[in-house]
């Protein structure tokens, strides 16, 4: 779903996904200079909404971290 959403919204092309063996975090590496961190246990629609909100008013340089609900971090 993430790959499809990111392509449809012209956010970026997914190069690969990577996971941490000890939790539900997923790192999405894009064809951009920044990546996205999500939690696979959280609601995907909320995370997608938060991503769209951040990108509408910010230009991330390193990452966007969507793992903590309404608390969104980016650099």
PDB file of N, CA and C in Angstrom:
ATOM      1  N   UNK A   1       0.830  -1.200   0.000  1.00  0.00           N
ATOM      2  CA  UNK A   1       0.000   0.000   0.000  1.00  0.00           C
ATOM      3  C   UNK A   1       0.873   1.261   0.000  1.00  0.00           C
ATOM      4  N   UNK A   2       1.972   1.235   0.752  1.00  0.00           N
ATOM      5  CA  UNK A   2       2.853   2.406   0.803  1.00  0.00           C
ATOM      6  C   UNK A   2       3.479   2.684  -0.556  1.00  0.00           C
ATOM      7  N   UNK A   3       3.951   1.660  -1.218  1.00  0.00           N
ATOM      8  CA  UNK A   3       4.582   1.853  -2.520  1.00  0.00           C
ATOM      9  C   UNK A   3       3.593   2.470  -3.503  1.00  0.00           C
ATOM     10  N   UNK A   4       2.385   1.964  -3.511  1.00  0.00           N
ATOM     11  CA  UNK A   4       1.346   2.469  -4.407  1.00  0.00           C
ATOM     12  C   UNK A   4       1.002   3.920  -4.077  1.00  0.00           C
ATOM     13  N   UNK A   5       0.816   4.219  -2.790  1.00  0.00           N
ATOM     14  CA  UNK A   5       0.459   5.566  -2.364  1.00  0.00           C
ATOM     15  C   UNK A   5       1.551   6.569  -2.744  1.00  0.00           C
ATOM     16  N   UNK A   6       2.806   6.250  -2.443  1.00  0.00           N
ATOM     17  CA  UNK A   6       3.904   7.174  -2.718  1.00  0.00           C
ATOM     18  C   UNK A   6       4.048   7.443  -4.209  1.00  0.00           C
ATOM     19  N   UNK A   7       3.779   6.440  -5.019  1.00  0.00           N
ATOM     20  CA  UNK A   7       3.854   6.621  -6.474  1.00  0.00           C
ATOM     21  C   UNK A   7       2.666   7.443  -6.974  1.00  0.00           C
ATOM     22  N   UNK A   8       1.458   7.122  -6.509  1.00  0.00           N
ATOM     23  CA  UNK A   8       0.260   7.843  -6.936  1.00  0.00           C
ATOM     24  C   UNK A   8       0.316   9.319  -6.554  1.00  0.00           C
ATOM     25  N   UNK A   9       0.853   9.626  -5.396  1.00  0.00           N
ATOM     26  CA  UNK A   9       0.925  11.003  -4.911  1.00  0.00           C
ATOM     27  C   UNK A   9       2.167  11.742  -5.427  1.00  0.00           C
ATOM     28  N   UNK A  10       2.963  11.079  -6.260  1.00  0.00           N
ATOM     29  CA  UNK A  10       4.195  11.651  -6.828  1.00  0.00           C
ATOM     30  C   UNK A  10       5.141  12.140  -5.740  1.00  0.00           C
ATOM     31  N   UNK A  11       5.201  11.404  -4.634  1.00  0.00           N
ATOM     32  CA  UNK A  11       6.098  11.740  -3.534  1.00  0.00           C
ATOM     33  C   UNK A  11       7.498  11.230  -3.831  1.00  0.00           C
ATOM     34  N   UNK A  12       7.579  10.060  -4.395  1.00  0.00           N
ATOM     35  CA  UNK A  12       8.865   9.485  -4.743  1.00  0.00           C
ATOM     36  C   UNK A  12       8.734   8.010  -5.049  1.00  0.00           C
ATOM     37  N   UNK A  13       9.719   7.500  -5.732  1.00  0.00           N
ATOM     38  CA  UNK A  13       9.727   6.079  -6.063  1.00  0.00           C
ATOM     39  C   UNK A  13      10.448   5.317  -4.955  1.00  0.00           C
ATOM     40  N   UNK A  14       9.846   4.217  -4.511  1.00  0.00           N
ATOM     41  CA  UNK A  14      10.442   3.405  -3.456  1.00  0.00           C
ATOM     42  C   UNK A  14      11.608   2.616  -4.027  1.00  0.00           C
ATOM     43  N   UNK A  15      12.777   2.773  -3.395  1.00  0.00           N
ATOM     44  CA  UNK A  15      13.941   1.973  -3.778  1.00  0.00           C
ATOM     45  C   UNK A  15      13.894   0.642  -3.052  1.00  0.00           C
ATOM     46  N   UNK A  16      13.673   0.688  -1.726  1.00  0.00           N
ATOM     47  CA  UNK A  16      13.527  -0.546  -0.955  1.00  0.00           C
ATOM     48  C   UNK A  16      12.956  -0.258   0.420  1.00  0.00           C
ATOM     49  N   UNK A  17      12.472  -1.320   1.056  1.00  0.00           N
ATOM     50  CA  UNK A  17      11.960  -1.287   2.425  1.00  0.00           C
ATOM     51  C   UNK A  17      12.949  -2.045   3.299  1.00  0.00           C
ATOM     52  N   UNK A  18      13.139  -1.593   4.527  1.00  0.00           N
ATOM     53  CA  UNK A  18      13.960  -2.350   5.470  1.00  0.00           C
ATOM     54  C   UNK A  18      13.285  -2.333   6.833  1.00  0.00           C
ATOM     55  N   UNK A  19      13.430  -3.430   7.568  1.00  0.00           N
ATOM     56  CA  UNK A  19      12.794  -3.566   8.871  1.00  0.00           C
ATOM     57  C   UNK A  19      13.831  -3.828   9.946  1.00  0.00           C
ATOM     58  N   UNK A  20      13.398  -3.579  11.162  1.00  0.00           N
ATOM     59  CA  UNK A  20      14.199  -3.907  12.333  1.00  0.00           C
ATOM     60  C   UNK A  20      13.604  -5.194  12.895  1.00  0.00           C
ATOM     61  N   UNK A  21      14.402  -6.168  13.143  1.00  0.00           N
ATOM     62  CA  UNK A  21      13.912  -7.475  13.585  1.00  0.00           C
ATOM     63  C   UNK A  21      13.249  -7.454  14.950  1.00  0.00           C
ATOM     64  N   UNK A  22      13.457  -6.396  15.735  1.00  0.00           N
ATOM     65  CA  UNK A  22      12.947  -6.384  17.102  1.00  0.00           C
ATOM     66  C   UNK A  22      11.666  -5.587  17.291  1.00  0.00           C
ATOM     67  N   UNK A  23      11.162  -4.916  16.263  1.00  0.00           N
ATOM     68  CA  UNK A  23       9.936  -4.131  16.417  1.00  0.00           C
ATOM     69  C   UNK A  23       9.176  -4.062  15.096  1.00  0.00           C
ATOM     70  N   UNK A  24       8.191  -3.198  15.052  1.00  0.00           N
ATOM     71  CA  UNK A  24       7.326  -3.104  13.878  1.00  0.00           C
ATOM     72  C   UNK A  24       7.656  -1.888  13.015  1.00  0.00           C
ATOM     73  N   UNK A  25       8.852  -1.369  13.144  1.00  0.00           N
ATOM     74  CA  UNK A  25       9.250  -0.203  12.368  1.00  0.00           C
ATOM     75  C   UNK A  25       9.673  -0.605  10.964  1.00  0.00           C
ATOM     76  N   UNK A  26       9.353   0.257  10.025  1.00  0.00           N
ATOM     77  CA  UNK A  26       9.702   0.035   8.628  1.00  0.00           C
ATOM     78  C   UNK A  26      10.329   1.310   8.089  1.00  0.00           C
ATOM     79  N   UNK A  27      11.477   1.183   7.475  1.00  0.00           N
ATOM     80  CA  UNK A  27      12.154   2.312   6.847  1.00  0.00           C
ATOM     81  C   UNK A  27      11.914   2.213   5.348  1.00  0.00           C
ATOM     82  N   UNK A  28      11.397   3.287   4.773  1.00  0.00           N
ATOM     83  CA  UNK A  28      11.116   3.334   3.343  1.00  0.00           C
ATOM     84  C   UNK A  28      12.153   4.254   2.701  1.00  0.00           C
ATOM     85  N   UNK A  29      13.038   3.676   1.919  1.00  0.00           N
ATOM     86  CA  UNK A  29      14.062   4.450   1.224  1.00  0.00           C
ATOM     87  C   UNK A  29      13.519   4.813  -0.148  1.00  0.00           C
ATOM     88  N   UNK A  30      13.569   6.094  -0.453  1.00  0.00           N
ATOM     89  CA  UNK A  30      12.991   6.627  -1.680  1.00  0.00           C
ATOM     90  C   UNK A  30      14.070   7.077  -2.658  1.00  0.00           C
ATOM     91  N   UNK A  31      13.624   7.511  -3.812  1.00  0.00           N
ATOM     92  CA  UNK A  31      14.505   8.119  -4.806  1.00  0.00           C
ATOM     93  C   UNK A  31      14.671   9.605  -4.484  1.00  0.00           C
ATOM     94  N   UNK A  32      14.697   9.922  -3.225  1.00  0.00           N
ATOM     95  CA  UNK A  32      14.860  11.279  -2.701  1.00  0.00           C
ATOM     96  C   UNK A  32      16.038  11.255  -1.738  1.00  0.00           C
ATOM     97  N   UNK A  33      16.523  12.414  -1.319  1.00  0.00           N
ATOM     98  CA  UNK A  33      17.622  12.422  -0.347  1.00  0.00           C
ATOM     99  C   UNK A  33      17.160  12.118   1.078  1.00  0.00           C
ATOM    100  N   UNK A  34      15.865  11.900   1.283  1.00  0.00           N
ATOM    101  CA  UNK A  34      15.327  11.601   2.603  1.00  0.00           C
ATOM    102  C   UNK A  34      14.543  10.294   2.566  1.00  0.00           C
ATOM    103  N   UNK A  35      14.296   9.737   3.744  1.00  0.00           N
ATOM    104  CA  UNK A  35      13.546   8.487   3.864  1.00  0.00           C
ATOM    105  C   UNK A  35      12.390   8.676   4.843  1.00  0.00           C
ATOM    106  N   UNK A  36      11.526   7.664   4.921  1.00  0.00           N
ATOM    107  CA  UNK A  36      10.353   7.705   5.782  1.00  0.00           C
ATOM    108  C   UNK A  36      10.421   6.547   6.765  1.00  0.00           C
ATOM    109  N   UNK A  37      10.106   6.822   8.028  1.00  0.00           N
ATOM    110  CA  UNK A  37      10.003   5.779   9.054  1.00  0.00           C
ATOM    111  C   UNK A  37       8.532   5.651   9.442  1.00  0.00           C
ATOM    112  N   UNK A  38       8.004   4.409   9.410  1.00  0.00           N
ATOM    113  CA  UNK A  38       6.621   4.161   9.807  1.00  0.00           C
ATOM    114  C   UNK A  38       6.597   3.007  10.804  1.00  0.00           C
ATOM    115  N   UNK A  39       5.456   2.871  11.480  1.00  0.00           N
ATOM    116  CA  UNK A  39       5.213   1.726  12.348  1.00  0.00           C
ATOM    117  C   UNK A  39       4.102   0.919  11.695  1.00  0.00           C
ATOM    118  N   UNK A  40       4.370  -0.331  11.382  1.00  0.00           N
ATOM    119  CA  UNK A  40       3.400  -1.163  10.663  1.00  0.00           C
ATOM    120  C   UNK A  40       2.186  -1.521  11.507  1.00  0.00           C
ATOM    121  N   UNK A  41       2.237  -1.283  12.811  1.00  0.00           N
ATOM    122  CA  UNK A  41       1.096  -1.556  13.688  1.00  0.00           C
ATOM    123  C   UNK A  41       0.146  -0.358  13.786  1.00  0.00           C
ATOM    124  N   UNK A  42       0.599   0.813  13.362  1.00  0.00           N
ATOM    125  CA  UNK A  42      -0.243   2.013  13.418  1.00  0.00           C
ATOM    126  C   UNK A  42      -1.119   2.096  12.172  1.00  0.00           C
ATOM    127  N   UNK A  43      -2.177   2.890  12.262  1.00  0.00           N
ATOM    128  CA  UNK A  43      -3.116   3.071  11.163  1.00  0.00           C
ATOM    129  C   UNK A  43      -2.408   3.687   9.961  1.00  0.00           C
ATOM    130  N   UNK A  44      -2.447   2.997   8.848  1.00  0.00           N
ATOM    131  CA  UNK A  44      -1.748   3.452   7.640  1.00  0.00           C
ATOM    132  C   UNK A  44      -2.341   4.756   7.113  1.00  0.00           C
ATOM    133  N   UNK A  45      -3.648   4.937   7.214  1.00  0.00           N
ATOM    134  CA  UNK A  45      -4.285   6.151   6.701  1.00  0.00           C
ATOM    135  C   UNK A  45      -3.861   7.388   7.483  1.00  0.00           C
ATOM    136  N   UNK A  46      -3.720   7.252   8.787  1.00  0.00           N
ATOM    137  CA  UNK A  46      -3.267   8.372   9.614  1.00  0.00           C
ATOM    138  C   UNK A  46      -1.833   8.726   9.262  1.00  0.00           C
ATOM    139  N   UNK A  47      -0.991   7.725   9.088  1.00  0.00           N
ATOM    140  CA  UNK A  47       0.409   7.982   8.739  1.00  0.00           C
ATOM    141  C   UNK A  47       0.521   8.635   7.362  1.00  0.00           C
ATOM    142  N   UNK A  48      -0.288   8.195   6.413  1.00  0.00           N
ATOM    143  CA  UNK A  48      -0.276   8.795   5.082  1.00  0.00           C
ATOM    144  C   UNK A  48      -0.756  10.239   5.140  1.00  0.00           C
ATOM    145  N   UNK A  49      -1.789  10.498   5.933  1.00  0.00           N
ATOM    146  CA  UNK A  49      -2.297  11.865   6.096  1.00  0.00           C
ATOM    147  C   UNK A  49      -1.219  12.768   6.696  1.00  0.00           C
ATOM    148  N   UNK A  50      -0.527  12.266   7.714  1.00  0.00           N
ATOM    149  CA  UNK A  50       0.538  13.038   8.348  1.00  0.00           C
ATOM    150  C   UNK A  50       1.680  13.320   7.374  1.00  0.00           C
ATOM    151  N   UNK A  51       2.023  12.339   6.554  1.00  0.00           N
ATOM    152  CA  UNK A  51       3.066  12.520   5.553  1.00  0.00           C
ATOM    153  C   UNK A  51       2.686  13.630   4.583  1.00  0.00           C
ATOM    154  N   UNK A  52       1.472  13.581   4.099  1.00  0.00           N
ATOM    155  CA  UNK A  52       0.999  14.587   3.152  1.00  0.00           C
ATOM    156  C   UNK A  52       1.008  15.971   3.785  1.00  0.00           C
ATOM    157  N   UNK A  53       0.622  16.063   5.053  1.00  0.00           N
ATOM    158  CA  UNK A  53       0.600  17.336   5.761  1.00  0.00           C
ATOM    159  C   UNK A  53       2.009  17.918   5.881  1.00  0.00           C
ATOM    160  N   UNK A  54       2.982  17.096   6.249  1.00  0.00           N
ATOM    161  CA  UNK A  54       4.357  17.566   6.391  1.00  0.00           C
ATOM    162  C   UNK A  54       4.908  18.022   5.047  1.00  0.00           C
ATOM    163  N   UNK A  55       4.678  17.254   4.009  1.00  0.00           N
ATOM    164  CA  UNK A  55       5.229  17.599   2.696  1.00  0.00           C
ATOM    165  C   UNK A  55       4.576  18.838   2.079  1.00  0.00           C
ATOM    166  N   UNK A  56       3.362  19.168   2.520  1.00  0.00           N
ATOM    167  CA  UNK A  56       2.692  20.342   1.973  1.00  0.00           C
ATOM    168  C   UNK A  56       3.321  21.645   2.455  1.00  0.00           C
ATOM    169  N   UNK A  57       4.029  21.601   3.592  1.00  0.00           N
ATOM    170  CA  UNK A  57       4.581  22.846   4.130  1.00  0.00           C
ATOM    171  C   UNK A  57       6.062  22.770   4.502  1.00  0.00           C
ATOM    172  N   UNK A  58       6.727  21.649   4.242  1.00  0.00           N
ATOM    173  CA  UNK A  58       8.127  21.485   4.621  1.00  0.00           C
ATOM    174  C   UNK A  58       8.903  20.762   3.525  1.00  0.00           C
ATOM    175  N   UNK A  59      10.194  20.947   3.547  1.00  0.00           N
ATOM    176  CA  UNK A  59      11.101  20.261   2.623  1.00  0.00           C
ATOM    177  C   UNK A  59      12.097  19.467   3.465  1.00  0.00           C
ATOM    178  N   UNK A  60      11.816  18.193   3.729  1.00  0.00           N
ATOM    179  CA  UNK A  60      12.746  17.413   4.559  1.00  0.00           C
ATOM    180  C   UNK A  60      14.090  17.212   3.856  1.00  0.00           C
ATOM    181  N   UNK A  61      15.149  17.169   4.667  1.00  0.00           N
ATOM    182  CA  UNK A  61      16.493  16.974   4.120  1.00  0.00           C
ATOM    183  C   UNK A  61      17.034  15.585   4.406  1.00  0.00           C
ATOM    184  N   UNK A  62      16.533  14.958   5.487  1.00  0.00           N
ATOM    185  CA  UNK A  62      17.099  13.678   5.900  1.00  0.00           C
ATOM    186  C   UNK A  62      16.033  12.594   6.077  1.00  0.00           C
ATOM    187  N   UNK A  63      14.969  12.895   6.822  1.00  0.00           N
ATOM    188  CA  UNK A  63      13.956  11.880   7.102  1.00  0.00           C
ATOM    189  C   UNK A  63      12.635  12.506   7.531  1.00  0.00           C
ATOM    190  N   UNK A  64      11.580  11.687   7.495  1.00  0.00           N
ATOM    191  CA  UNK A  64      10.285  11.985   8.103  1.00  0.00           C
ATOM    192  C   UNK A  64       9.940  10.770   8.946  1.00  0.00           C
ATOM    193  N   UNK A  65       9.657  10.984  10.223  1.00  0.00           N
ATOM    194  CA  UNK A  65       9.358   9.891  11.143  1.00  0.00           C
ATOM    195  C   UNK A  65       7.890   9.967  11.540  1.00  0.00           C
ATOM    196  N   UNK A  66       7.100   8.984  11.084  1.00  0.00           N
ATOM    197  CA  UNK A  66       5.657   8.948  11.311  1.00  0.00           C
ATOM    198  C   UNK A  66       5.256   7.901  12.347  1.00  0.00           C
ATOM    199  N   UNK A  67       6.186   7.365  13.096  1.00  0.00           N
ATOM    200  CA  UNK A  67       5.925   6.222  13.978  1.00  0.00           C
ATOM    201  C   UNK A  67       5.171   6.550  15.254  1.00  0.00           C
ATOM    202  N   UNK A  68       5.011   7.813  15.597  1.00  0.00           N
ATOM    203  CA  UNK A  68       4.490   8.157  16.918  1.00  0.00           C
ATOM    204  C   UNK A  68       3.152   8.869  16.877  1.00  0.00           C
ATOM    205  N   UNK A  69       2.237   8.401  16.052  1.00  0.00           N
ATOM    206  CA  UNK A  69       0.886   8.960  16.002  1.00  0.00           C
ATOM    207  C   UNK A  69       0.873  10.390  15.506  1.00  0.00           C
ATOM    208  N   UNK A  70       0.336  11.301  16.330  1.00  0.00           N
ATOM    209  CA  UNK A  70       0.235  12.700  15.935  1.00  0.00           C
ATOM    210  C   UNK A  70       1.539  13.469  16.127  1.00  0.00           C
ATOM    211  N   UNK A  71       2.544  12.845  16.684  1.00  0.00           N
ATOM    212  CA  UNK A  71       3.860  13.472  16.822  1.00  0.00           C
ATOM    213  C   UNK A  71       4.698  13.084  15.614  1.00  0.00           C
ATOM    214  N   UNK A  72       4.971  14.059  14.781  1.00  0.00           N
ATOM    215  CA  UNK A  72       5.704  13.805  13.541  1.00  0.00           C
ATOM    216  C   UNK A  72       7.041  14.528  13.644  1.00  0.00           C
ATOM    217  N   UNK A  73       8.082  13.823  13.294  1.00  0.00           N
ATOM    218  CA  UNK A  73       9.420  14.402  13.337  1.00  0.00           C
ATOM    219  C   UNK A  73      10.024  14.381  11.946  1.00  0.00           C
ATOM    220  N   UNK A  74      10.786  15.409  11.638  1.00  0.00           N
ATOM    221  CA  UNK A  74      11.482  15.444  10.360  1.00  0.00           C
ATOM    222  C   UNK A  74      12.735  16.290  10.501  1.00  0.00           C
ATOM    223  N   UNK A  75      13.628  16.032   9.619  1.00  0.00           N
ATOM    224  CA  UNK A  75      14.865  16.806   9.580  1.00  0.00           C
ATOM    225  C   UNK A  75      15.180  17.091   8.133  1.00  0.00           C
TER     226      UNK A  75
END
